[in-house]
mmCIF file of C-alpha atoms and ligand atoms in Angstrom:
data_model
loop_
_atom_site.group_PDB
_atom_site.id
_atom_site.type_symbol
_atom_site.label_atom_id
_atom_site.label_comp_id
_atom_site.label_asym_id
_atom_site.label_seq_id
_atom_site.Cartn_x
_atom_site.Cartn_y
_atom_site.Cartn_z
ATOM 1 C CA UNK A 180 22.807 -54.556 -9.929
ATOM 2 C CA UNK A 181 19.023 -54.606 -9.769
ATOM 3 C CA UNK A 182 18.494 -51.746 -12.212
ATOM 4 C CA UNK A 183 21.002 -53.298 -14.680
ATOM 5 C CA UNK A 184 18.996 -56.489 -14.550
ATOM 6 C CA UNK A 185 15.681 -54.675 -15.142
ATOM 7 C CA UNK A 186 16.947 -52.506 -17.981
ATOM 8 C CA UNK A 187 18.683 -55.268 -19.917
ATOM 9 C CA UNK A 188 16.426 -56.029 -22.949
ATOM 10 C CA UNK A 189 17.967 -59.499 -23.302
ATOM 11 C CA UNK A 190 17.068 -60.418 -19.733
ATOM 12 C CA UNK A 191 13.683 -58.807 -19.970
ATOM 13 C CA UNK A 192 12.783 -60.875 -23.003
ATOM 14 C CA UNK A 193 14.079 -63.941 -21.153
ATOM 15 C CA UNK A 194 11.744 -63.019 -18.265
ATOM 16 C CA UNK A 195 8.866 -62.829 -20.726
ATOM 17 C CA UNK A 196 9.816 -66.227 -22.185
ATOM 18 C CA UNK A 197 9.892 -67.704 -18.633
ATOM 19 C CA UNK A 198 6.444 -66.162 -17.930
ATOM 20 C CA UNK A 199 5.084 -67.668 -21.177
ATOM 21 C CA UNK A 200 6.553 -71.109 -20.280
ATOM 22 C CA UNK A 201 4.831 -70.910 -16.904
ATOM 23 C CA UNK A 202 1.533 -70.091 -18.518
ATOM 24 C CA UNK A 203 1.896 -73.047 -20.828
ATOM 25 C CA UNK A 204 2.845 -75.273 -17.941
ATOM 26 C CA UNK A 205 -0.216 -74.439 -15.972
ATOM 27 C CA UNK A 206 -2.474 -75.296 -18.905
ATOM 28 C CA UNK A 207 -0.633 -78.501 -19.776
ATOM 29 C CA UNK A 208 -3.014 -81.481 -20.132
ATOM 30 C CA UNK A 209 -0.980 -83.529 -17.679
ATOM 31 C CA UNK A 210 -2.719 -81.684 -14.753
ATOM 32 C CA UNK A 211 -6.236 -83.046 -14.290
ATOM 33 C CA UNK A 212 -8.335 -80.476 -12.482
ATOM 34 C CA UNK A 213 -10.564 -83.308 -11.265
ATOM 35 C CA UNK A 214 -7.685 -84.486 -9.110
ATOM 36 C CA UNK A 215 -6.926 -81.110 -7.512
ATOM 37 C CA UNK A 216 -8.361 -79.219 -4.567
ATOM 38 C CA UNK A 217 -12.150 -79.364 -5.008
ATOM 39 C CA UNK A 218 -12.512 -75.901 -3.319
ATOM 40 C CA UNK A 219 -10.218 -74.147 -5.765
ATOM 41 C CA UNK A 220 -12.207 -71.778 -7.974
ATOM 42 C CA UNK A 221 -9.758 -68.921 -8.566
ATOM 43 C CA UNK A 222 -8.490 -67.906 -11.987
ATOM 44 C CA UNK A 223 -5.161 -66.176 -12.267
ATOM 45 C CA UNK A 224 -5.688 -62.386 -12.246
ATOM 46 C CA UNK A 225 -3.336 -60.116 -14.233
ATOM 47 C CA UNK A 226 -1.239 -57.647 -12.117
ATOM 48 C CA UNK A 227 -2.464 -59.189 -8.829
ATOM 49 C CA UNK A 228 0.643 -59.693 -6.677
ATOM 50 C CA UNK A 229 -0.477 -62.862 -4.804
ATOM 51 C CA UNK A 230 -1.004 -64.655 -8.138
ATOM 52 C CA UNK A 231 2.190 -63.465 -9.845
ATOM 53 C CA UNK A 232 5.540 -65.114 -10.321
ATOM 54 C CA UNK A 233 8.845 -63.296 -9.947
ATOM 55 C CA UNK A 234 9.372 -63.051 -13.761
ATOM 56 C CA UNK A 235 5.913 -61.492 -14.047
ATOM 57 C CA UNK A 236 6.711 -58.885 -11.390
ATOM 58 C CA UNK A 237 10.029 -58.203 -13.241
ATOM 59 C CA UNK A 238 8.128 -57.790 -16.491
ATOM 60 C CA UNK A 239 5.578 -55.425 -14.917
ATOM 61 C CA UNK A 240 8.415 -53.297 -13.601
ATOM 62 C CA UNK A 241 9.464 -52.604 -17.180
ATOM 63 C CA UNK A 242 6.152 -50.894 -17.746
ATOM 64 C CA UNK A 243 5.166 -49.257 -14.464
ATOM 65 C CA UNK A 244 6.332 -48.298 -10.995
ATOM 66 C CA UNK A 245 2.807 -47.918 -9.614
ATOM 67 C CA UNK A 246 1.118 -50.009 -6.910
ATOM 68 C CA UNK A 247 -2.435 -49.943 -5.601
ATOM 69 C CA UNK A 248 -2.585 -50.935 -1.933
ATOM 70 C CA UNK A 249 -6.127 -51.465 -0.583
ATOM 71 C CA UNK A 250 -6.522 -50.540 3.092
ATOM 72 C CA UNK A 251 -9.019 -53.066 4.412
ATOM 73 C CA UNK A 252 -11.052 -54.209 7.417
ATOM 74 C CA UNK A 253 -12.434 -57.434 8.816
ATOM 75 C CA UNK A 254 -15.615 -56.411 10.659
ATOM 76 C CA UNK A 255 -19.270 -57.151 11.047
ATOM 77 C CA UNK A 256 -21.475 -56.090 8.130
ATOM 78 C CA UNK A 257 -24.888 -56.979 9.423
ATOM 79 C CA UNK A 258 -26.818 -60.188 8.768
ATOM 80 C CA UNK A 259 -26.302 -60.335 5.022
ATOM 81 C CA UNK A 260 -22.722 -59.257 4.151
ATOM 82 C CA UNK A 261 -19.529 -61.137 4.987
ATOM 83 C CA UNK A 262 -16.986 -60.045 7.599
ATOM 84 C CA UNK A 263 -14.461 -59.562 4.827
ATOM 85 C CA UNK A 264 -16.709 -57.154 2.856
ATOM 86 C CA UNK A 265 -14.266 -54.201 2.950
ATOM 87 C CA UNK A 266 -11.216 -56.314 2.171
ATOM 88 C CA UNK A 267 -12.948 -58.095 -0.673
ATOM 89 C CA UNK A 268 -14.595 -55.078 -2.249
ATOM 90 C CA UNK A 269 -11.329 -52.980 -2.063
ATOM 91 C CA UNK A 270 -9.241 -55.741 -3.648
ATOM 92 C CA UNK A 271 -11.888 -56.442 -6.334
ATOM 93 C CA UNK A 272 -12.014 -52.717 -7.255
ATOM 94 C CA UNK A 273 -8.217 -52.606 -7.429
ATOM 95 C CA UNK A 274 -8.110 -55.705 -9.659
ATOM 96 C CA UNK A 275 -10.671 -54.175 -12.060
ATOM 97 C CA UNK A 276 -8.448 -50.994 -12.313
ATOM 98 C CA UNK A 277 -5.385 -53.171 -12.994
ATOM 99 C CA UNK A 278 -7.067 -54.885 -15.961
ATOM 100 C CA UNK A 279 -7.406 -51.469 -17.731
ATOM 101 C CA UNK A 280 -4.005 -50.028 -16.931
ATOM 102 C CA UNK A 281 -0.657 -51.480 -15.781
ATOM 103 C CA UNK A 282 -0.382 -51.157 -12.066
ATOM 104 C CA UNK A 283 0.425 -53.726 -9.382
ATOM 105 C CA UNK A 284 -2.316 -54.685 -6.913
ATOM 106 C CA UNK A 285 -0.741 -55.524 -3.510
ATOM 107 C CA UNK A 286 -3.120 -56.357 -0.642
ATOM 108 C CA UNK A 287 -1.189 -56.309 2.628
ATOM 109 C CA UNK A 288 -3.526 -56.697 5.597
ATOM 110 C CA UNK A 289 -7.090 -58.015 6.045
ATOM 111 C CA UNK A 290 -8.045 -56.259 9.303
ATOM 112 C CA UNK A 291 -7.977 -52.493 9.986
ATOM 113 C CA UNK A 292 -9.249 -50.212 12.681
ATOM 114 C CA UNK A 293 -12.801 -51.333 13.655
ATOM 115 C CA UNK A 294 -13.118 -51.013 17.501
ATOM 116 C CA UNK A 295 -16.700 -49.749 17.300
ATOM 117 C CA UNK A 296 -17.837 -53.020 15.632
ATOM 118 C CA UNK A 297 -16.394 -55.255 18.405
ATOM 119 C CA UNK A 298 -19.825 -55.754 19.906
ATOM 120 C CA UNK A 299 -20.516 -58.197 17.029
ATOM 121 C CA UNK A 300 -18.808 -61.515 16.683
ATOM 122 C CA UNK A 301 -16.135 -61.973 14.039
ATOM 123 C CA UNK A 302 -14.840 -58.392 14.053
ATOM 124 C CA UNK A 303 -11.068 -58.097 14.308
ATOM 125 C CA UNK A 304 -9.596 -54.674 15.103
ATOM 126 C CA UNK A 305 -5.937 -53.521 15.235
ATOM 127 C CA UNK A 306 -4.481 -50.336 16.769
ATOM 128 C CA UNK A 307 -4.198 -47.488 14.245
ATOM 129 C CA UNK A 308 -0.449 -47.083 14.907
ATOM 130 C CA UNK A 309 0.164 -50.802 14.130
ATOM 131 C CA UNK A 310 -1.927 -50.684 10.962
ATOM 132 C CA UNK A 311 -0.060 -47.749 9.488
ATOM 133 C CA UNK A 312 3.273 -49.205 10.540
ATOM 134 C CA UNK A 313 2.538 -52.452 8.650
ATOM 135 C CA UNK A 314 1.563 -50.611 5.463
ATOM 136 C CA UNK A 315 4.637 -48.350 5.548
ATOM 137 C CA UNK A 316 6.936 -51.316 6.093
ATOM 138 C CA UNK A 317 5.310 -53.150 3.189
ATOM 139 C CA UNK A 318 5.805 -50.091 0.955
ATOM 140 C CA UNK A 319 9.539 -50.207 1.896
ATOM 141 C CA UNK A 320 9.752 -53.789 0.537
ATOM 142 C CA UNK A 321 8.099 -52.749 -2.727
ATOM 143 C CA UNK A 322 10.421 -49.699 -2.999
ATOM 144 C CA UNK A 323 13.450 -52.025 -2.677
ATOM 145 C CA UNK A 324 12.308 -53.824 -5.833
ATOM 146 C CA UNK A 325 11.835 -50.658 -7.929
ATOM 147 C CA UNK A 326 8.183 -49.693 -7.317
ATOM 148 C CA UNK A 327 8.004 -45.975 -6.598
ATOM 149 C CA UNK A 328 4.440 -44.641 -6.776
ATOM 150 C CA UNK A 329 1.706 -45.821 -4.388
ATOM 151 C CA UNK A 330 -2.048 -45.399 -4.717
ATOM 152 C CA UNK A 331 -3.581 -46.070 -1.319
ATOM 153 C CA UNK A 332 -7.163 -47.230 -1.706
ATOM 154 C CA UNK A 333 -9.133 -46.953 1.489
ATOM 155 C CA UNK A 334 -11.995 -49.486 1.576
ATOM 156 C CA UNK A 335 -13.325 -48.714 5.116
ATOM 157 C CA UNK A 336 -14.513 -45.433 6.597
ATOM 158 C CA UNK A 337 -12.844 -46.175 9.919
ATOM 159 C CA UNK A 338 -9.404 -46.176 8.127
ATOM 160 C CA UNK A 339 -9.748 -42.677 6.694
ATOM 161 C CA UNK A 340 -7.292 -40.968 9.045
ATOM 162 C CA UNK A 341 -4.945 -43.889 8.939
ATOM 163 C CA UNK A 342 -4.931 -43.729 5.135
ATOM 164 C CA UNK A 343 -4.066 -40.043 5.200
ATOM 165 C CA UNK A 344 -1.206 -40.787 7.620
ATOM 166 C CA UNK A 345 0.119 -43.664 5.555
ATOM 167 C CA UNK A 346 0.228 -41.453 2.481
ATOM 168 C CA UNK A 347 1.987 -38.670 4.375
ATOM 169 C CA UNK A 348 4.479 -41.068 5.996
ATOM 170 C CA UNK A 349 5.441 -42.613 2.596
ATOM 171 C CA UNK A 350 5.932 -39.115 1.123
ATOM 172 C CA UNK A 351 7.866 -37.745 4.140
ATOM 173 C CA UNK A 352 9.913 -40.765 5.190
ATOM 174 C CA UNK A 353 10.611 -42.861 2.096
ATOM 175 C CA UNK A 354 11.688 -42.490 -1.544
ATOM 176 C CA UNK A 355 8.154 -43.387 -2.509
ATOM 177 C CA UNK A 356 5.426 -41.000 -3.722
ATOM 178 C CA UNK A 357 1.900 -41.737 -2.473
ATOM 179 C CA UNK A 358 -1.628 -40.468 -3.022
ATOM 180 C CA UNK A 359 -4.986 -41.320 -1.583
ATOM 181 C CA UNK A 360 -6.717 -42.950 -4.561
ATOM 182 C CA UNK A 361 -10.224 -42.175 -3.429
ATOM 183 C CA UNK A 362 -9.316 -38.457 -3.162
ATOM 184 C CA UNK A 363 -7.364 -38.110 -6.379
ATOM 185 C CA UNK A 364 -9.948 -40.033 -8.419
ATOM 186 C CA UNK A 365 -12.610 -37.494 -7.276
ATOM 187 C CA UNK A 366 -12.152 -34.919 -10.026
ATOM 188 C CA UNK A 367 -12.280 -37.642 -12.686
ATOM 189 C CA UNK A 368 -15.617 -39.140 -11.562
ATOM 190 C CA UNK A 369 -18.367 -38.953 -14.202
ATOM 191 C CA UNK A 370 -20.917 -36.955 -12.128
ATOM 192 C CA UNK A 371 -23.648 -37.348 -14.812
ATOM 193 C CA UNK A 372 -23.329 -41.152 -14.657
ATOM 194 C CA UNK A 373 -23.374 -41.041 -10.785
ATOM 195 C CA UNK A 374 -26.577 -39.004 -10.959
ATOM 196 C CA UNK A 375 -28.116 -41.660 -13.225
ATOM 197 C CA UNK A 376 -28.000 -44.277 -10.486
ATOM 198 C CA UNK A 377 -31.606 -45.252 -9.609
ATOM 199 C CA UNK A 378 -31.949 -44.660 -5.804
ATOM 200 C CA UNK A 379 -34.708 -45.845 -3.457
ATOM 201 C CA UNK A 380 -37.436 -43.304 -2.607
ATOM 202 C CA UNK A 381 -37.279 -41.158 0.551
ATOM 203 C CA UNK A 382 -34.399 -40.014 2.715
ATOM 204 C CA UNK A 383 -33.181 -42.317 5.464
ATOM 205 C CA UNK A 384 -30.039 -42.981 7.336
ATOM 206 C CA UNK A 385 -28.321 -45.526 5.019
ATOM 207 C CA UNK A 386 -24.600 -45.953 5.872
ATOM 208 C CA UNK A 387 -22.462 -48.963 7.061
ATOM 209 C CA UNK A 388 -23.804 -52.181 5.546
ATOM 210 C CA UNK A 389 -26.731 -50.300 3.958
ATOM 211 C CA UNK A 390 -27.928 -50.146 0.324
ATOM 212 C CA UNK A 391 -24.820 -48.480 -1.151
ATOM 213 C CA UNK A 392 -22.406 -51.079 0.285
ATOM 214 C CA UNK A 393 -24.826 -53.913 -0.325
ATOM 215 C CA UNK A 394 -25.240 -52.833 -4.000
ATOM 216 C CA UNK A 395 -21.446 -52.646 -4.495
ATOM 217 C CA UNK A 396 -21.114 -56.100 -2.900
ATOM 218 C CA UNK A 397 -23.825 -57.557 -5.095
ATOM 219 C CA UNK A 398 -21.798 -56.462 -8.085
ATOM 220 C CA UNK A 399 -18.269 -57.151 -6.843
ATOM 221 C CA UNK A 400 -18.712 -60.463 -4.862
ATOM 222 C CA UNK A 401 -22.267 -61.675 -5.660
ATOM 223 C CA UNK A 402 -21.865 -65.201 -4.289
ATOM 224 C CA UNK A 403 -20.992 -63.877 -0.780
ATOM 225 C CA UNK A 404 -24.157 -61.666 -0.326
ATOM 226 C CA UNK A 405 -27.034 -63.334 1.511
ATOM 227 C CA UNK A 406 -29.735 -60.870 0.639
ATOM 228 C CA UNK A 407 -32.457 -63.205 1.921
ATOM 229 C CA UNK A 408 -31.011 -62.870 5.407
ATOM 230 C CA UNK A 409 -31.230 -59.071 5.331
ATOM 231 C CA UNK A 410 -33.935 -57.127 7.199
ATOM 232 C CA UNK A 411 -34.293 -53.520 8.289
ATOM 233 C CA UNK A 412 -32.362 -52.641 11.436
ATOM 234 C CA UNK A 413 -33.957 -50.995 14.450
ATOM 235 C CA UNK A 414 -31.761 -47.960 15.023
ATOM 236 C CA UNK A 415 -31.457 -46.360 18.451
ATOM 237 C CA UNK A 416 -29.390 -43.157 18.223
ATOM 238 C CA UNK A 417 -28.286 -41.185 21.300
ATOM 239 C CA UNK A 418 -30.646 -38.170 21.847
ATOM 240 C CA UNK A 419 -27.838 -35.837 20.514
ATOM 241 C CA UNK A 420 -27.407 -37.757 17.301
ATOM 242 C CA UNK A 421 -31.181 -38.148 16.891
ATOM 243 C CA UNK A 422 -31.597 -34.352 17.229
ATOM 244 C CA UNK A 423 -29.124 -33.617 14.421
ATOM 245 C CA UNK A 424 -30.300 -36.436 12.089
ATOM 246 C CA UNK A 425 -32.861 -34.349 10.132
ATOM 247 C CA UNK A 426 -30.131 -31.827 9.234
ATOM 248 C CA UNK A 427 -27.804 -34.678 8.279
ATOM 249 C CA UNK A 428 -30.447 -36.166 6.006
ATOM 250 C CA UNK A 429 -31.199 -32.765 4.515
ATOM 251 C CA UNK A 430 -27.573 -32.723 3.319
ATOM 252 C CA UNK A 431 -26.069 -30.148 5.712
ATOM 253 C CA UNK A 432 -22.335 -30.851 5.482
ATOM 254 C CA UNK A 433 -21.591 -29.385 8.939
ATOM 255 C CA UNK A 434 -24.219 -31.529 10.539
ATOM 256 C CA UNK A 435 -22.780 -34.576 8.817
ATOM 257 C CA UNK A 436 -19.257 -33.770 10.019
ATOM 258 C CA UNK A 437 -20.277 -33.470 13.639
ATOM 259 C CA UNK A 438 -22.625 -36.487 13.334
ATOM 260 C CA UNK A 439 -19.719 -38.674 12.085
ATOM 261 C CA UNK A 440 -17.296 -37.260 14.663
ATOM 262 C CA UNK A 441 -19.573 -38.604 17.377
ATOM 263 C CA UNK A 442 -21.171 -41.639 15.702
ATOM 264 C CA UNK A 443 -19.704 -45.133 15.273
ATOM 265 C CA UNK A 444 -17.079 -44.959 18.036
ATOM 266 C CA UNK A 445 -15.644 -47.563 20.373
ATOM 267 C CA UNK A 446 -18.090 -48.550 23.171
ATOM 268 C CA UNK A 447 -15.229 -47.840 25.644
ATOM 269 C CA UNK A 448 -15.415 -44.088 24.799
ATOM 270 C CA UNK A 449 -18.771 -43.947 26.578
ATOM 271 C CA UNK A 450 -20.368 -42.044 23.715
ATOM 272 C CA UNK A 451 -23.062 -44.759 23.285
ATOM 273 C CA UNK A 452 -22.424 -44.818 19.543
ATOM 274 C CA UNK A 453 -20.752 -48.234 18.821
ATOM 275 C CA UNK A 454 -22.674 -50.339 16.283
ATOM 276 C CA UNK A 455 -24.155 -52.737 18.794
ATOM 277 C CA UNK A 456 -25.458 -49.806 20.895
ATOM 278 C CA UNK A 457 -27.176 -48.195 17.908
ATOM 279 C CA UNK A 458 -28.252 -51.046 15.609
ATOM 280 C CA UNK A 459 -30.158 -54.273 16.042
ATOM 281 C CA UNK A 460 -28.462 -55.945 13.048
ATOM 282 C CA UNK A 461 -25.098 -54.120 12.792
ATOM 283 C CA UNK A 462 -26.175 -52.088 9.768
ATOM 284 C CA UNK A 463 -26.051 -48.325 10.444
ATOM 285 C CA UNK A 464 -29.166 -47.336 8.680
ATOM 286 C CA UNK A 465 -32.952 -47.705 8.719
ATOM 287 C CA UNK A 466 -33.392 -48.610 5.042
ATOM 288 C CA UNK A 467 -33.938 -52.272 4.149
ATOM 289 C CA UNK A 468 -30.727 -53.546 2.594
ATOM 290 C CA UNK A 469 -32.879 -55.636 0.262
ATOM 291 C CA UNK A 470 -33.495 -52.419 -1.673
ATOM 292 C CA UNK A 471 -29.929 -52.715 -2.958
ATOM 293 C CA UNK A 472 -29.423 -53.548 -6.665
ATOM 294 C CA UNK A 473 -26.649 -54.985 -8.791
ATOM 295 C CA UNK A 474 -27.180 -52.146 -11.247
ATOM 296 C CA UNK A 475 -26.441 -49.503 -8.629
ATOM 297 C CA UNK A 476 -23.263 -51.422 -7.609
ATOM 298 C CA UNK A 477 -22.209 -51.751 -11.212
ATOM 299 C CA UNK A 478 -22.532 -48.066 -12.035
ATOM 300 C CA UNK A 479 -20.817 -46.841 -8.858
ATOM 301 C CA UNK A 480 -17.964 -49.366 -9.347
ATOM 302 C CA UNK A 481 -17.512 -48.471 -13.025
ATOM 303 C CA UNK A 482 -17.502 -44.706 -12.240
ATOM 304 C CA UNK A 483 -14.771 -45.239 -9.625
ATOM 305 C CA UNK A 484 -12.681 -47.617 -11.762
ATOM 306 C CA UNK A 485 -12.820 -45.317 -14.773
ATOM 307 C CA UNK A 486 -11.890 -42.325 -12.575
ATOM 308 C CA UNK A 487 -8.933 -44.202 -11.050
ATOM 309 C CA UNK A 488 -7.698 -45.249 -14.502
ATOM 310 C CA UNK A 489 -8.037 -41.625 -15.723
ATOM 311 C CA UNK A 490 -5.997 -40.433 -12.745
ATOM 312 C CA UNK A 491 -3.290 -43.070 -13.358
ATOM 313 C CA UNK A 492 -3.080 -42.027 -17.029
ATOM 314 C CA UNK A 493 -2.779 -38.373 -16.007
ATOM 315 C CA UNK A 494 -0.122 -39.101 -13.449
ATOM 316 C CA UNK A 495 1.904 -41.061 -16.073
ATOM 317 C CA UNK A 496 1.549 -38.002 -18.388
ATOM 318 C CA UNK A 497 2.692 -35.587 -15.680
ATOM 319 C CA UNK A 498 5.503 -37.877 -14.566
ATOM 320 C CA UNK A 499 6.366 -40.490 -17.198
ATOM 321 C CA UNK A 500 7.825 -43.701 -16.011
ATOM 322 C CA UNK A 501 11.440 -44.328 -17.002
ATOM 323 C CA UNK A 502 12.553 -47.832 -16.042
HETATM 324 ZN ZN1 LIG B 263 -17.847 -51.954 4.957
#
């Protein structure tokens, strides 16, 4: 029944008509914005599921079966970035992609796996098994409505293994086909453009909440960055991490792998590497976050968005959508 409905041109055009009527209704002069919620500042975003009506979802299904699902986190991001940084940045990137190519953007969860940030107020962490279960169940709902291909966009380093597992579970256990969007966009990244990003001088530890993430946030959600509040963190690494830091900063990939295997872990593991044990502000880096720039955030965002769009085009070429 469902596929008959979706493939009937008559009903599809009716759906478009309904969508157009809704658009007209929302701009009708009878609604005075002065009399509505004074906090409401959102504009309707195309292909963004929370803003869409049923006819609009039906209409999108005539053009694509792809969904971007950001995998997010709600965790401390130092003195200057909001708790929702990873959620917001992931969703904003996905929305930008969906303005260039037809794909549904479906945020599911705000929190993710962040036990190593629990020393700072506001962090919410969920068990990894629960997080992946929620995303896989959400995918089953979308599959029931005709969506088939899933681009899982990880927006938080602590969700990397969870993201890999979600992708594999969708592919192994459901009719859906999933990829890790960060990974598949890799070959399409404009490396020349990435290299053109003006970086601060000198090599320093500059990770969670540092200048790369602050720059992206300045571009993607400027009103939520309190750059004035930022200051350089005092970093206290364990002697083992301290000893390997020079090799990490010199770009040794093996040193980085073992550094990250041990660093930023739940305080309960006894490793001494949770964020509150290593950082005075919550930022995992010695560089002043105030060295971040909008320009750096703009270029890195555009490179990723363009690469994601190029991947989606290529996937549609390799496997054309037939509604
Ligand atoms: Zn983050």
